[in-house]
Amino acid sequence: KLKATLQRRLGWMNLSTATLVALLQRTPVLQLVASADEFVVSSPIGTLLKSAVAAVVGLGAVDSMAGATVLSDSVNQITSGTLPSLNAKVGTPFTMVGFQITDTINVASWTVSGSIPPGMMVATVEPNGGSLTAPGNLDATTPGSSGDGWSPGTTGNNTTTPVLKGTPTTAGTFTFNLQGFADPGEKGGSGSTFVGTGISAVYPVTVIVAPATTTTTTPAPVFTTQPVSVTVTGGPVALDALATGATSYQWMWNGTTAVSGATDATLLIPDATSAAGSYTCVATNATGSVTSSAATVGIISTGNVGRMVNISARSSVGTGGSIIFGGFAIAGGSGTLPLLIRASGPAISVAPFNVAGTIPDPMLQMFDSTGAAISGDLNTGWAGNAQVVADAAAVGAFKWSDTASHDAALDLPLAPGSYTAQVSGESGDTGVAIMEVYDATPMGAYSSTPLHLTNLSARVLVGAGSNSLFAGFVIRGDTAMTVLIRASGPAIGAAPFNVGGTIPDPVLTLQNQSTGATIAANAGWGGDAQIVSTAHDVGAFKWSDTTSKDSALLITLPPGNYTANVAGASSDTGVAIVEVYEVQ
């Protein structure tokens, strides 16, 4: 994959600001079905091929395979032959009948030379009642050793057959020779002597011993994401559980009841009002099953319901299309919502942060859903504004100590609608910055101020390592909140957006800011049909490629501080959009 560097300036799409705003400001509801890779290891060793096989029953029975080389002793000639390569496998018993020599006259014997596979030996078998003479077999444990043949049987032609047998212990190619002798000489009983010359033939044998088949047992699933207990007033609840090695999932209610159709890693409960209780997820593969920890869904009555009150994004600010674009939407009522919007550069270059390479004079601009700049919104230095100080303290923003710094901030009451905040260098300068949007409604006034942030987003250049995208968001109130988090890379690189230099495989990781613990992660949305249909229903911009590596999480989170990290799966870099949506 292309390894872009942070110095490379990735251009933004050639669209109007209004179109950009339309891209950033949507309100979808989406269910993510997290996928798990099946871990399967199979042996590359093929089926064992045997050139010759024999079943030996006792010392006197050999059932040789058709085509075995047979040599007949005609005294004047023994014809040599060549066997095809024989195949065996480490750890697998092997028996091969090679070829035979028939001596109608007197004595036949064999000599072995060369390397016989360790763990195997060559023995001789006399089917017509003959008996072995010392040493009784052709000892293959020592290459080059030999043994003499047999005493003739009482009837019929006398045949001796070398048999290669045993269990190979070492892989490799082994070649040895079998040399057969027919030795005319004195015939027993009559005292007469057959006058002739001893004759012999050499038969090379090659045995190829393959490695033993490696059998790897697939480990049982292991949960890497556990479901989180939540308390809500009702409405949708999403519980996430992900296990490595799982091939299937089944959610259980109160430990014993299987939830119908709940066979994905994410359980979406459309309305928790009548579905309170304890939930567990059972992950299964061929080896076995494992059950997640239990998560409780509780119901309370309160007007102070959970709501998003902040999003922040840290990134390298370039020029042109490589500045920071932060989008947000306001809905839920009428009137105006008090907001604090900040662009920090110098403020994060000093203690306690000491971030290197920050932008020296960030400029903050605001645009509405038509792409028009909001009158009087340009801010290139906060100048110690008292209202900014008060708002920052009220919402828990970190303190700006230098009233003369060129950090930028705006205190704005905004009506329902969609907005975009842009952070750039006042004089074309570049560097690291943090963009923040805060709902400045007093915490105790949530129930009387229904107007709230419903969608928060940021489009930035995602670098590698510590320069990856970190998007923070905060949930406040008495109840948990269901959110959809998306990391778009390939989706905005395709038509109709055609953004250049997008990150090809964004991995989305959700962490608890307070503890640093990973809550959930996703590395590919999987093209799930419910994701497609739900995104369409709520008006989210469409992810057309079902095989793309865009990532998403659907999860219900208790009040708290969270960080969504977007990074390249293989440390690659590029432009990405991270979005957090309220799901109702």
Coordinates of C-alpha atoms in Angstrom, one line a residue:
K1 CA 0.0 0.0 0.0
L2 CA 1.0 3.5 -0.6
K3 CA 2.9 4.9 2.4
A4 CA 2.2 8.7 2.3
T5 CA 4.2 11.0 4.5
L6 CA 3.0 13.8 6.6
Q7 CA 4.8 16.3 4.4
R8 CA 2.7 15.3 1.4
R9 CA -0.1 17.8 1.0
L10 CA -3.3 15.9 0.2
G11 CA -5.8 18.0 -1.8
W12 CA -9.4 18.4 -0.8
M13 CA -12.1 17.8 -3.3
N14 CA -13.0 20.5 -5.7
L15 CA -16.4 21.3 -4.2
S16 CA -18.1 24.4 -3.0
T17 CA -18.2 25.1 0.7
A18 CA -22.0 24.4 0.6
T19 CA -21.4 21.0 -0.9
L20 CA -18.7 20.3 1.7
V21 CA -21.1 21.2 4.5
A22 CA -23.8 19.0 3.0
L23 CA -21.3 16.1 3.0
L24 CA -20.3 16.7 6.7
Q25 CA -23.8 17.4 8.1
R26 CA -26.0 14.4 8.0
T27 CA -27.9 12.5 10.8
P28 CA -27.9 8.7 10.1
V29 CA -28.8 5.8 12.2
L30 CA -26.7 2.7 11.4
Q31 CA -26.1 -0.7 12.7
L32 CA -22.6 -2.1 12.5
V33 CA -22.2 -5.8 12.3
A34 CA -18.7 -6.5 13.4
S35 CA -17.0 -9.4 11.6
A36 CA -14.5 -11.9 13.0
D37 CA -11.9 -13.8 11.0
E38 CA -11.9 -17.5 11.2
F39 CA -8.5 -18.8 12.2
V40 CA -7.9 -22.0 10.1
V41 CA -4.6 -23.6 9.4
S42 CA -4.5 -26.5 7.0
S43 CA -1.6 -28.7 5.9
P44 CA 0.0 -28.0 2.5
I45 CA 0.9 -31.7 2.2
G46 CA -1.0 -33.5 -0.5
T47 CA -2.4 -37.0 -0.4
L48 CA 0.2 -39.6 0.1
L49 CA 0.9 -41.5 -3.2
K50 CA 2.2 -45.0 -2.9
S51 CA 3.8 -46.7 -5.9
A52 CA 3.5 -50.1 -4.4
V53 CA 1.7 -51.5 -1.3
A54 CA 1.8 -54.9 0.3
A55 CA -0.2 -56.6 3.0
V56 CA 2.0 -59.0 4.9
V57 CA 0.2 -61.7 6.8
G58 CA 2.7 -63.7 8.8
L59 CA 6.1 -64.6 7.2
G60 CA 4.7 -66.5 4.4
A61 CA 2.1 -64.3 2.7
V62 CA 2.8 -61.3 0.5
D63 CA 0.1 -59.7 -1.6
S64 CA 2.1 -57.7 -4.0
M65 CA 0.8 -54.9 -6.1
A66 CA 0.4 -55.5 -9.8
G67 CA 3.3 -54.2 -11.8
A68 CA 6.0 -55.1 -9.2
T69 CA 9.2 -56.1 -10.9
V70 CA 9.6 -59.8 -11.1
L71 CA 12.9 -61.4 -11.9
S72 CA 13.2 -65.0 -13.0
D73 CA 16.5 -66.8 -12.6
S74 CA 17.2 -68.5 -15.9
V75 CA 20.8 -68.9 -14.8
N76 CA 22.1 -67.2 -17.9
Q77 CA 20.4 -63.8 -17.3
I78 CA 18.9 -61.6 -14.6
T79 CA 17.5 -58.4 -16.1
S80 CA 18.0 -55.2 -14.1
G81 CA 15.0 -52.8 -13.7
T82 CA 14.2 -49.4 -12.3
L83 CA 11.3 -48.7 -10.0
P84 CA 9.5 -45.3 -10.0
S85 CA 10.1 -43.1 -7.0
L86 CA 8.2 -44.2 -3.9
N87 CA 6.4 -41.8 -1.6
A88 CA 6.0 -42.0 2.1
K89 CA 5.2 -39.5 4.9
V90 CA 6.9 -38.9 8.3
G91 CA 5.0 -40.7 11.1
T92 CA 2.9 -42.8 8.7
P93 CA 3.5 -46.6 8.6
F94 CA 4.7 -47.7 5.1
T95 CA 5.0 -51.1 3.4
M96 CA 6.2 -51.6 -0.1
V97 CA 6.8 -54.8 -2.1
G98 CA 9.4 -53.9 -4.6
F99 CA 10.4 -56.8 -6.8
Q100 CA 11.1 -60.6 -6.6
I101 CA 13.8 -63.0 -7.7
T102 CA 12.9 -66.7 -8.4
D103 CA 15.6 -69.3 -8.1
T104 CA 14.7 -72.7 -9.4
I105 CA 18.1 -73.9 -8.8
N106 CA 19.5 -73.2 -5.5
V107 CA 20.2 -70.0 -3.6
A108 CA 19.1 -66.4 -4.0
S109 CA 20.3 -63.5 -1.9
W110 CA 20.1 -59.7 -1.7
T111 CA 22.5 -56.9 -0.7
V112 CA 21.5 -53.4 0.3
S113 CA 23.7 -50.3 -0.2
G114 CA 22.9 -46.6 0.1
S115 CA 20.6 -44.5 2.4
I116 CA 17.4 -46.1 3.5
P117 CA 14.9 -43.7 5.2
P118 CA 15.5 -43.6 9.0
G119 CA 12.8 -45.6 10.8
M120 CA 12.5 -48.1 7.9
M121 CA 14.1 -51.3 6.9
V122 CA 14.3 -53.9 4.1
A123 CA 13.3 -57.5 5.0
T124 CA 13.0 -60.6 2.9
V125 CA 10.0 -62.8 2.6
E126 CA 9.9 -66.4 1.3
P127 CA 6.4 -67.4 0.4
N128 CA 7.1 -71.1 -0.4
G129 CA 8.2 -72.4 2.9
G130 CA 11.8 -71.3 2.9
S131 CA 13.5 -70.0 6.0
L132 CA 15.8 -67.0 6.6
T133 CA 19.4 -67.6 7.3
A134 CA 21.4 -65.3 9.6
P135 CA 21.1 -62.3 10.0
G136 CA 17.5 -63.0 9.0
N137 CA 16.8 -59.6 7.3
L138 CA 18.5 -56.9 5.4
D139 CA 19.2 -54.4 8.2
A140 CA 18.3 -50.9 7.0
T141 CA 19.2 -49.1 10.2
T142 CA 22.8 -48.9 9.0
P143 CA 23.1 -47.7 5.4
G144 CA 25.1 -50.1 3.4
S145 CA 24.6 -53.2 5.6
S146 CA 23.5 -56.4 4.0
G147 CA 22.1 -59.8 4.7
D148 CA 22.1 -63.1 2.9
G149 CA 19.0 -64.8 1.4
W150 CA 17.2 -67.9 2.3
S151 CA 17.0 -71.7 2.3
P152 CA 14.8 -73.1 -0.4
G153 CA 11.4 -74.4 0.4
T154 CA 10.2 -77.9 -0.2
T155 CA 7.9 -77.4 -3.1
G156 CA 7.7 -75.3 -6.2
N157 CA 9.9 -72.5 -7.3
N158 CA 11.5 -70.6 -4.5
T159 CA 11.0 -66.8 -4.6
T160 CA 12.5 -64.2 -2.3
T161 CA 11.0 -60.7 -2.1
P162 CA 12.6 -57.6 -0.5
V163 CA 10.0 -55.6 1.4
L164 CA 10.6 -52.0 2.5
K165 CA 8.6 -51.3 5.6
G166 CA 8.5 -49.2 8.8
T167 CA 7.5 -45.7 9.9
P168 CA 9.7 -42.9 8.5
T169 CA 11.0 -40.4 11.0
T170 CA 12.8 -38.0 8.8
A171 CA 11.7 -36.1 5.7
G172 CA 13.9 -36.1 2.6
T173 CA 14.9 -38.0 -0.5
F174 CA 16.6 -41.3 0.1
T175 CA 18.2 -43.5 -2.6
F176 CA 19.6 -47.0 -2.1
N177 CA 20.3 -50.1 -4.2
L178 CA 19.0 -53.6 -4.0
Q179 CA 21.3 -56.1 -5.7
G180 CA 19.9 -59.6 -6.3
F181 CA 22.1 -62.6 -6.8
A182 CA 21.3 -66.1 -8.2
D183 CA 24.1 -68.4 -7.3
P184 CA 24.0 -71.8 -9.2
G185 CA 25.8 -74.4 -7.2
E186 CA 25.3 -77.8 -5.6
K187 CA 21.7 -79.1 -5.5
G188 CA 20.9 -80.8 -2.3
G189 CA 19.9 -84.5 -2.2
S190 CA 21.2 -85.8 -5.5
G191 CA 24.7 -84.7 -5.0
S192 CA 24.9 -83.5 -8.5
T193 CA 26.3 -80.0 -9.3
F194 CA 24.9 -77.5 -11.7
V195 CA 27.9 -75.8 -13.4
G196 CA 27.3 -72.2 -14.2
T197 CA 28.3 -68.6 -13.3
G198 CA 26.7 -66.6 -10.5
I199 CA 24.6 -63.7 -12.0
S200 CA 23.2 -60.5 -10.4
A201 CA 21.2 -57.4 -11.1
V202 CA 21.1 -54.0 -9.4
Y203 CA 17.8 -52.2 -8.8
P204 CA 18.0 -48.5 -7.6
V205 CA 15.2 -47.5 -5.3
T206 CA 14.3 -43.8 -4.5
V207 CA 12.0 -43.0 -1.6
I208 CA 10.6 -39.5 -1.1
V209 CA 9.5 -38.9 2.5
A210 CA 7.2 -35.9 2.9
P211 CA 6.9 -34.0 6.2
A212 CA 4.2 -35.1 8.5
T213 CA 0.9 -33.4 8.1
T214 CA 0.6 -30.5 10.6
T215 CA -2.7 -30.3 12.3
T216 CA -3.5 -27.1 14.0
T217 CA -6.5 -26.9 16.3
T218 CA -8.4 -23.6 15.9
P219 CA -8.4 -21.9 19.3
A220 CA -11.7 -21.2 20.9
P221 CA -13.0 -17.7 20.5
V222 CA -11.7 -15.0 22.8
F223 CA -13.6 -11.8 23.5
T224 CA -11.8 -8.6 22.8
T225 CA -14.8 -6.4 23.2
Q226 CA -17.2 -6.9 26.1
P227 CA -20.7 -5.4 26.2
V228 CA -21.2 -2.4 28.5
S229 CA -24.0 -2.0 31.0
V230 CA -26.2 1.1 30.4
T231 CA -29.2 2.9 31.8
V232 CA -31.6 4.7 29.5
T233 CA -35.1 6.1 29.4
G234 CA -36.0 3.8 26.5
G235 CA -35.3 4.0 22.8
P236 CA -32.6 2.2 20.9
V237 CA -29.7 0.5 22.7
A238 CA -26.7 -1.1 20.9
L239 CA -24.5 -3.6 22.7
D240 CA -21.2 -4.6 21.2
A241 CA -19.2 -7.8 21.7
L242 CA -16.4 -9.0 19.5
A243 CA -14.5 -12.2 19.7
T244 CA -11.4 -13.3 17.7
G245 CA -11.8 -16.6 16.0
A246 CA -15.6 -16.6 16.2
T247 CA -17.6 -17.9 13.3
S248 CA -21.1 -17.1 14.7
Y249 CA -22.7 -15.2 17.5
Q250 CA -25.9 -15.6 19.6
W251 CA -27.1 -13.0 22.1
M252 CA -28.9 -14.3 25.2
W253 CA -31.4 -12.4 27.4
N254 CA -31.2 -13.1 31.2
G255 CA -28.8 -16.0 30.6
T256 CA -31.3 -18.5 29.1
T257 CA -33.4 -17.0 26.4
A258 CA -31.9 -16.7 22.9
V259 CA -32.8 -13.3 21.3
S260 CA -34.4 -14.1 18.0
G261 CA -32.3 -13.0 15.0
A262 CA -29.5 -11.6 17.3
T263 CA -26.7 -13.4 15.6
D264 CA -24.3 -10.5 14.9
A265 CA -21.5 -9.0 17.0
T266 CA -23.7 -6.0 17.6
L267 CA -27.1 -6.3 19.2
L268 CA -29.5 -3.5 18.4
I269 CA -32.5 -3.3 20.7
P270 CA -35.0 -1.0 18.9
D271 CA -36.7 0.1 22.1
A272 CA -35.3 -0.9 25.5
T273 CA -38.5 0.0 27.4
S274 CA -39.8 -3.5 27.3
A275 CA -36.4 -5.2 27.0
A276 CA -34.6 -4.4 30.2
G277 CA -32.5 -7.2 31.7
S278 CA -29.1 -8.9 31.5
Y279 CA -27.5 -9.6 28.1
T280 CA -24.6 -11.9 27.2
C281 CA -23.2 -12.9 23.8
V282 CA -22.1 -16.5 23.0
A283 CA -19.3 -16.7 20.4
T284 CA -18.8 -20.0 18.7
N285 CA -16.4 -21.7 16.3
A286 CA -15.5 -25.3 15.4
T287 CA -13.5 -25.7 18.6
G288 CA -16.1 -24.5 21.1
S289 CA -18.1 -21.6 22.5
V290 CA -17.4 -18.9 25.0
T291 CA -19.8 -16.4 26.7
S292 CA -19.1 -12.7 27.2
S293 CA -19.5 -10.9 30.4
A294 CA -23.0 -9.8 31.2
A295 CA -24.3 -6.3 30.4
T296 CA -27.4 -4.9 32.1
V297 CA -29.9 -2.7 30.3
G298 CA -31.7 -0.6 32.9
I299 CA -34.7 1.8 32.6
I300 CA -35.1 5.1 34.5
S301 CA -37.3 8.1 34.2
T302 CA -35.5 11.5 33.9
G303 CA -35.6 14.6 31.8
N304 CA -31.9 15.0 32.0
V305 CA -31.1 12.5 29.2
G306 CA -27.7 11.9 27.9
R307 CA -26.5 14.3 25.1
M308 CA -23.3 15.0 23.2
V309 CA -21.7 18.2 24.5
N310 CA -18.3 18.3 22.9
I311 CA -16.2 17.1 20.0
S312 CA -12.5 17.8 19.4
A313 CA -10.1 16.8 16.7
R314 CA -6.3 17.1 16.7
S315 CA -4.5 17.1 13.4
S316 CA -1.8 18.7 11.3
V317 CA -3.2 21.9 9.6
G318 CA -1.9 22.4 6.1
T319 CA -3.0 24.8 3.4
G320 CA -5.9 24.6 0.9
G321 CA -7.7 21.4 1.3
S322 CA -5.5 20.2 4.2
I323 CA -6.9 22.5 6.8
I324 CA -9.2 21.2 9.6
F325 CA -12.9 21.1 8.8
G326 CA -15.2 20.5 11.8
G327 CA -18.9 20.0 11.2
F328 CA -21.8 19.8 13.7
A329 CA -25.6 19.9 13.6
I330 CA -28.1 21.4 16.1
A331 CA -31.6 20.0 16.5
G332 CA -34.3 19.2 19.1
G333 CA -36.1 22.4 19.7
S334 CA -36.2 26.1 18.9
G335 CA -34.2 29.2 19.9
T336 CA -30.5 29.1 20.0
L337 CA -27.8 26.9 21.6
P338 CA -24.8 28.6 23.3
L339 CA -21.6 27.2 21.8
L340 CA -17.9 27.7 22.5
I341 CA -15.7 27.0 19.5
R342 CA -11.9 27.0 19.9
A343 CA -8.8 26.5 17.7
S344 CA -5.7 25.9 19.8
G345 CA -2.2 26.2 18.5
P346 CA 0.1 28.1 20.9
A347 CA -2.0 27.0 23.9
I348 CA -0.9 23.3 23.3
S349 CA 2.8 24.1 22.7
V350 CA 3.4 25.1 26.3
A351 CA 3.2 23.1 29.6
P352 CA 1.6 20.8 30.4
F353 CA 1.1 19.6 26.8
N354 CA 4.4 20.7 25.1
V355 CA 3.2 19.7 21.6
A356 CA 5.9 20.3 19.0
G357 CA 5.3 22.0 15.7
T358 CA 2.0 23.7 16.5
I359 CA 0.5 26.3 14.2
P360 CA 1.5 29.7 15.5
D361 CA -1.6 31.7 14.6
P362 CA -4.7 29.6 13.9
M363 CA -7.6 31.3 12.2
L364 CA -11.1 30.2 13.0
Q365 CA -14.0 30.7 10.6
M366 CA -17.7 29.6 10.7
F367 CA -20.0 28.7 7.8
D368 CA -23.7 27.9 7.8
S369 CA -25.5 25.1 5.8
T370 CA -25.6 27.3 2.7
G371 CA -21.9 27.8 2.7
A372 CA -22.2 31.5 3.8
A373 CA -19.7 32.8 6.3
I374 CA -21.4 33.8 9.6
S375 CA -21.1 37.6 10.0
G376 CA -18.4 38.6 12.4
D377 CA -17.1 35.1 13.0
L378 CA -13.5 35.6 11.9
N379 CA -11.3 35.2 14.9
T380 CA -7.5 35.3 14.8
G381 CA -6.7 35.9 18.4
W382 CA -8.9 35.5 21.5
A383 CA -7.2 38.4 23.4
G384 CA -8.2 37.1 26.8
N385 CA -12.0 37.4 26.2
A386 CA -13.8 37.1 29.6
Q387 CA -16.8 35.3 28.1
V388 CA -14.4 32.7 26.5
V389 CA -12.7 32.2 29.9
A390 CA -16.1 31.8 31.6
D391 CA -17.4 29.4 29.0
A392 CA -14.2 27.3 29.0
A393 CA -14.4 26.9 32.8
A394 CA -18.1 26.0 32.6
V395 CA -17.7 23.3 30.0
G396 CA -14.4 21.9 31.4
A397 CA -12.2 22.9 28.6
F398 CA -8.4 23.1 29.4
K399 CA -7.3 26.5 30.4
W400 CA -5.6 29.1 28.1
S401 CA -3.1 30.9 30.3
D402 CA -1.7 33.4 27.8
T403 CA -4.2 36.1 27.1
A404 CA -1.9 37.5 24.4
S405 CA -1.6 34.2 22.5
H406 CA -2.9 33.8 18.9
D407 CA -5.2 31.0 19.8
A408 CA -8.7 31.6 18.3
A409 CA -12.1 31.3 19.9
L410 CA -15.7 32.2 19.2
D411 CA -18.6 32.4 21.7
L412 CA -21.7 31.9 19.5
P413 CA -25.4 31.2 20.1
L414 CA -26.6 29.3 17.0
A415 CA -30.1 28.3 15.8
P416 CA -30.9 24.7 14.7
G417 CA -29.1 23.8 11.5
S418 CA -25.8 22.5 10.2
Y419 CA -22.5 24.3 10.5
T420 CA -18.8 24.0 9.6
A421 CA -15.8 25.4 11.5
Q422 CA -12.6 25.8 9.6
V423 CA -9.1 26.0 11.2
S424 CA -6.3 27.3 9.0
G425 CA -3.2 29.5 9.4
E426 CA -3.8 33.2 9.3
S427 CA -0.9 33.9 7.0
G428 CA -0.8 30.5 5.3
D429 CA 1.3 29.0 8.1
T430 CA 0.9 25.3 9.1
G431 CA 1.3 23.1 12.1
V432 CA -0.6 21.0 14.6
A433 CA -3.9 22.3 16.0
I434 CA -6.8 21.2 18.1
M435 CA -10.4 22.2 17.0
E436 CA -13.1 22.0 19.7
V437 CA -16.9 22.6 19.7
Y438 CA -18.6 22.7 23.1
D439 CA -22.3 22.9 24.0
A440 CA -22.2 25.6 26.7
T441 CA -25.6 24.8 28.2
P442 CA -25.3 24.5 32.0
M443 CA -25.4 20.8 32.9
G444 CA -28.4 21.2 35.2
A445 CA -30.4 22.8 32.4
Y446 CA -30.4 19.9 29.9
S447 CA -34.1 19.0 30.6
S448 CA -35.2 22.6 30.0
T449 CA -33.0 23.1 27.0
P450 CA -34.0 20.4 24.5
L451 CA -31.9 22.0 21.7
H452 CA -28.6 20.1 21.5
L453 CA -25.8 18.9 19.3
T454 CA -26.9 15.9 17.2
N455 CA -23.9 15.3 14.9
L456 CA -20.3 16.1 15.3
S457 CA -17.6 15.5 12.6
A458 CA -14.1 16.4 11.5
R459 CA -12.3 16.0 8.2
V460 CA -8.5 15.9 8.6
L461 CA -5.3 14.5 7.3
V462 CA -4.6 11.2 9.2
G463 CA -0.9 10.6 9.8
A464 CA 0.9 7.7 11.3
G465 CA 1.5 6.8 15.0
S466 CA 0.9 9.8 17.3
N467 CA -0.1 11.8 14.2
S468 CA -3.2 9.7 13.5
L469 CA -6.6 11.2 14.0
F470 CA -7.8 11.6 17.6
A471 CA -11.4 12.8 17.9
G472 CA -12.7 13.3 21.4
F473 CA -16.4 13.6 22.4
V474 CA -18.2 14.0 25.7
I475 CA -21.6 12.6 26.8
R476 CA -23.3 14.3 29.7
G477 CA -26.6 13.7 31.5
D478 CA -28.2 11.0 33.6
T479 CA -28.5 8.3 31.0
A480 CA -26.5 6.5 28.4
M481 CA -26.6 7.6 24.7
T482 CA -26.6 5.5 21.6
V483 CA -24.1 6.8 19.0
L484 CA -23.0 5.9 15.6
I485 CA -19.3 6.6 14.9
R486 CA -18.0 6.3 11.3
A487 CA -14.5 6.6 9.8
S488 CA -14.7 7.3 6.1
G489 CA -11.8 6.9 3.8
P490 CA -12.6 4.9 0.6
A491 CA -16.2 6.1 0.8
I492 CA -15.2 9.8 0.1
G493 CA -12.5 8.8 -2.4
A494 CA -15.1 7.4 -4.7
A495 CA -17.8 9.2 -6.8
P496 CA -19.5 11.6 -6.3
F497 CA -16.9 13.1 -3.9
N498 CA -13.7 11.9 -5.5
V499 CA -11.5 13.2 -2.7
G500 CA -7.8 12.8 -3.5
G501 CA -5.4 11.0 -1.2
T502 CA -7.9 9.4 1.1
I503 CA -6.7 6.8 3.6
P504 CA -7.4 3.3 2.1
D505 CA -8.1 1.3 5.2
P506 CA -9.1 3.4 8.3
V507 CA -9.3 1.4 11.5
L508 CA -11.6 2.9 14.1
T509 CA -10.9 2.4 17.8
L510 CA -13.1 3.7 20.6
Q511 CA -11.4 4.4 24.0
N512 CA -12.5 5.6 27.4
Q513 CA -10.6 8.9 27.8
S514 CA -10.5 8.6 31.6
T515 CA -9.1 5.1 31.8
G516 CA -7.5 4.6 28.4
A517 CA -9.2 1.3 28.0
T518 CA -10.4 0.2 24.5
I519 CA -14.2 -0.2 24.4
A520 CA -14.7 -1.3 20.9
A521 CA -12.9 -1.4 17.5
N522 CA -13.7 -2.0 13.8
A523 CA -11.6 -2.5 10.7
G524 CA -14.3 -2.8 8.0
W525 CA -18.1 -2.3 8.0
G526 CA -18.7 -5.5 5.9
G527 CA -21.4 -4.2 3.7
D528 CA -24.2 -5.3 6.0
A529 CA -27.6 -4.9 4.5
Q530 CA -29.0 -3.3 7.6
I531 CA -26.3 -0.7 7.6
V532 CA -27.2 0.1 4.0
S533 CA -30.9 0.4 4.6
T534 CA -30.7 2.3 7.9
A535 CA -28.1 4.8 6.5
H536 CA -30.5 5.4 3.6
D537 CA -33.5 5.9 5.9
V538 CA -31.8 8.6 8.0
G539 CA -30.2 10.5 5.0
A540 CA -26.5 9.6 5.6
F541 CA -24.3 9.9 2.6
K542 CA -24.1 6.5 1.0
W543 CA -21.2 4.0 1.3
S544 CA -21.6 2.3 -2.1
D545 CA -18.8 -0.3 -1.9
T546 CA -19.8 -3.1 0.3
T547 CA -16.3 -4.4 0.4
S548 CA -14.6 -1.1 1.3
K549 CA -12.5 -0.7 4.4
D550 CA -14.5 2.2 5.8
S551 CA -15.2 1.5 9.5
A552 CA -18.1 2.1 11.9
L553 CA -19.3 1.4 15.4
L554 CA -22.8 1.5 16.7
I555 CA -22.8 1.5 20.5
T556 CA -24.6 2.8 23.6
L557 CA -22.3 4.7 26.0
P558 CA -22.8 5.8 29.5
P559 CA -22.0 9.5 30.3
G560 CA -18.3 10.1 30.1
N561 CA -15.3 11.2 27.9
Y562 CA -14.4 9.2 24.9
T563 CA -11.8 9.2 22.1
A564 CA -12.3 7.9 18.6
N565 CA -9.0 7.1 17.0
V566 CA -8.6 6.7 13.3
A567 CA -5.4 5.2 11.9
G568 CA -4.3 3.2 8.8
A569 CA -4.5 -0.5 9.2
S570 CA -0.9 -0.8 7.9
S571 CA 0.4 2.6 9.1
D572 CA -0.7 4.2 5.8
T573 CA -2.0 7.8 5.8
G574 CA -4.5 10.0 4.0
V575 CA -7.6 12.1 4.3
A576 CA -10.5 10.8 6.5
I577 CA -13.7 12.0 8.0
V578 CA -14.7 10.9 11.5
E579 CA -18.4 11.4 12.4
V580 CA -20.3 10.9 15.7
Y581 CA -24.1 10.8 15.3
E582 CA -26.9 10.7 17.9
V583 CA -29.1 7.7 17.4
Q584 CA -32.7 8.2 18.6

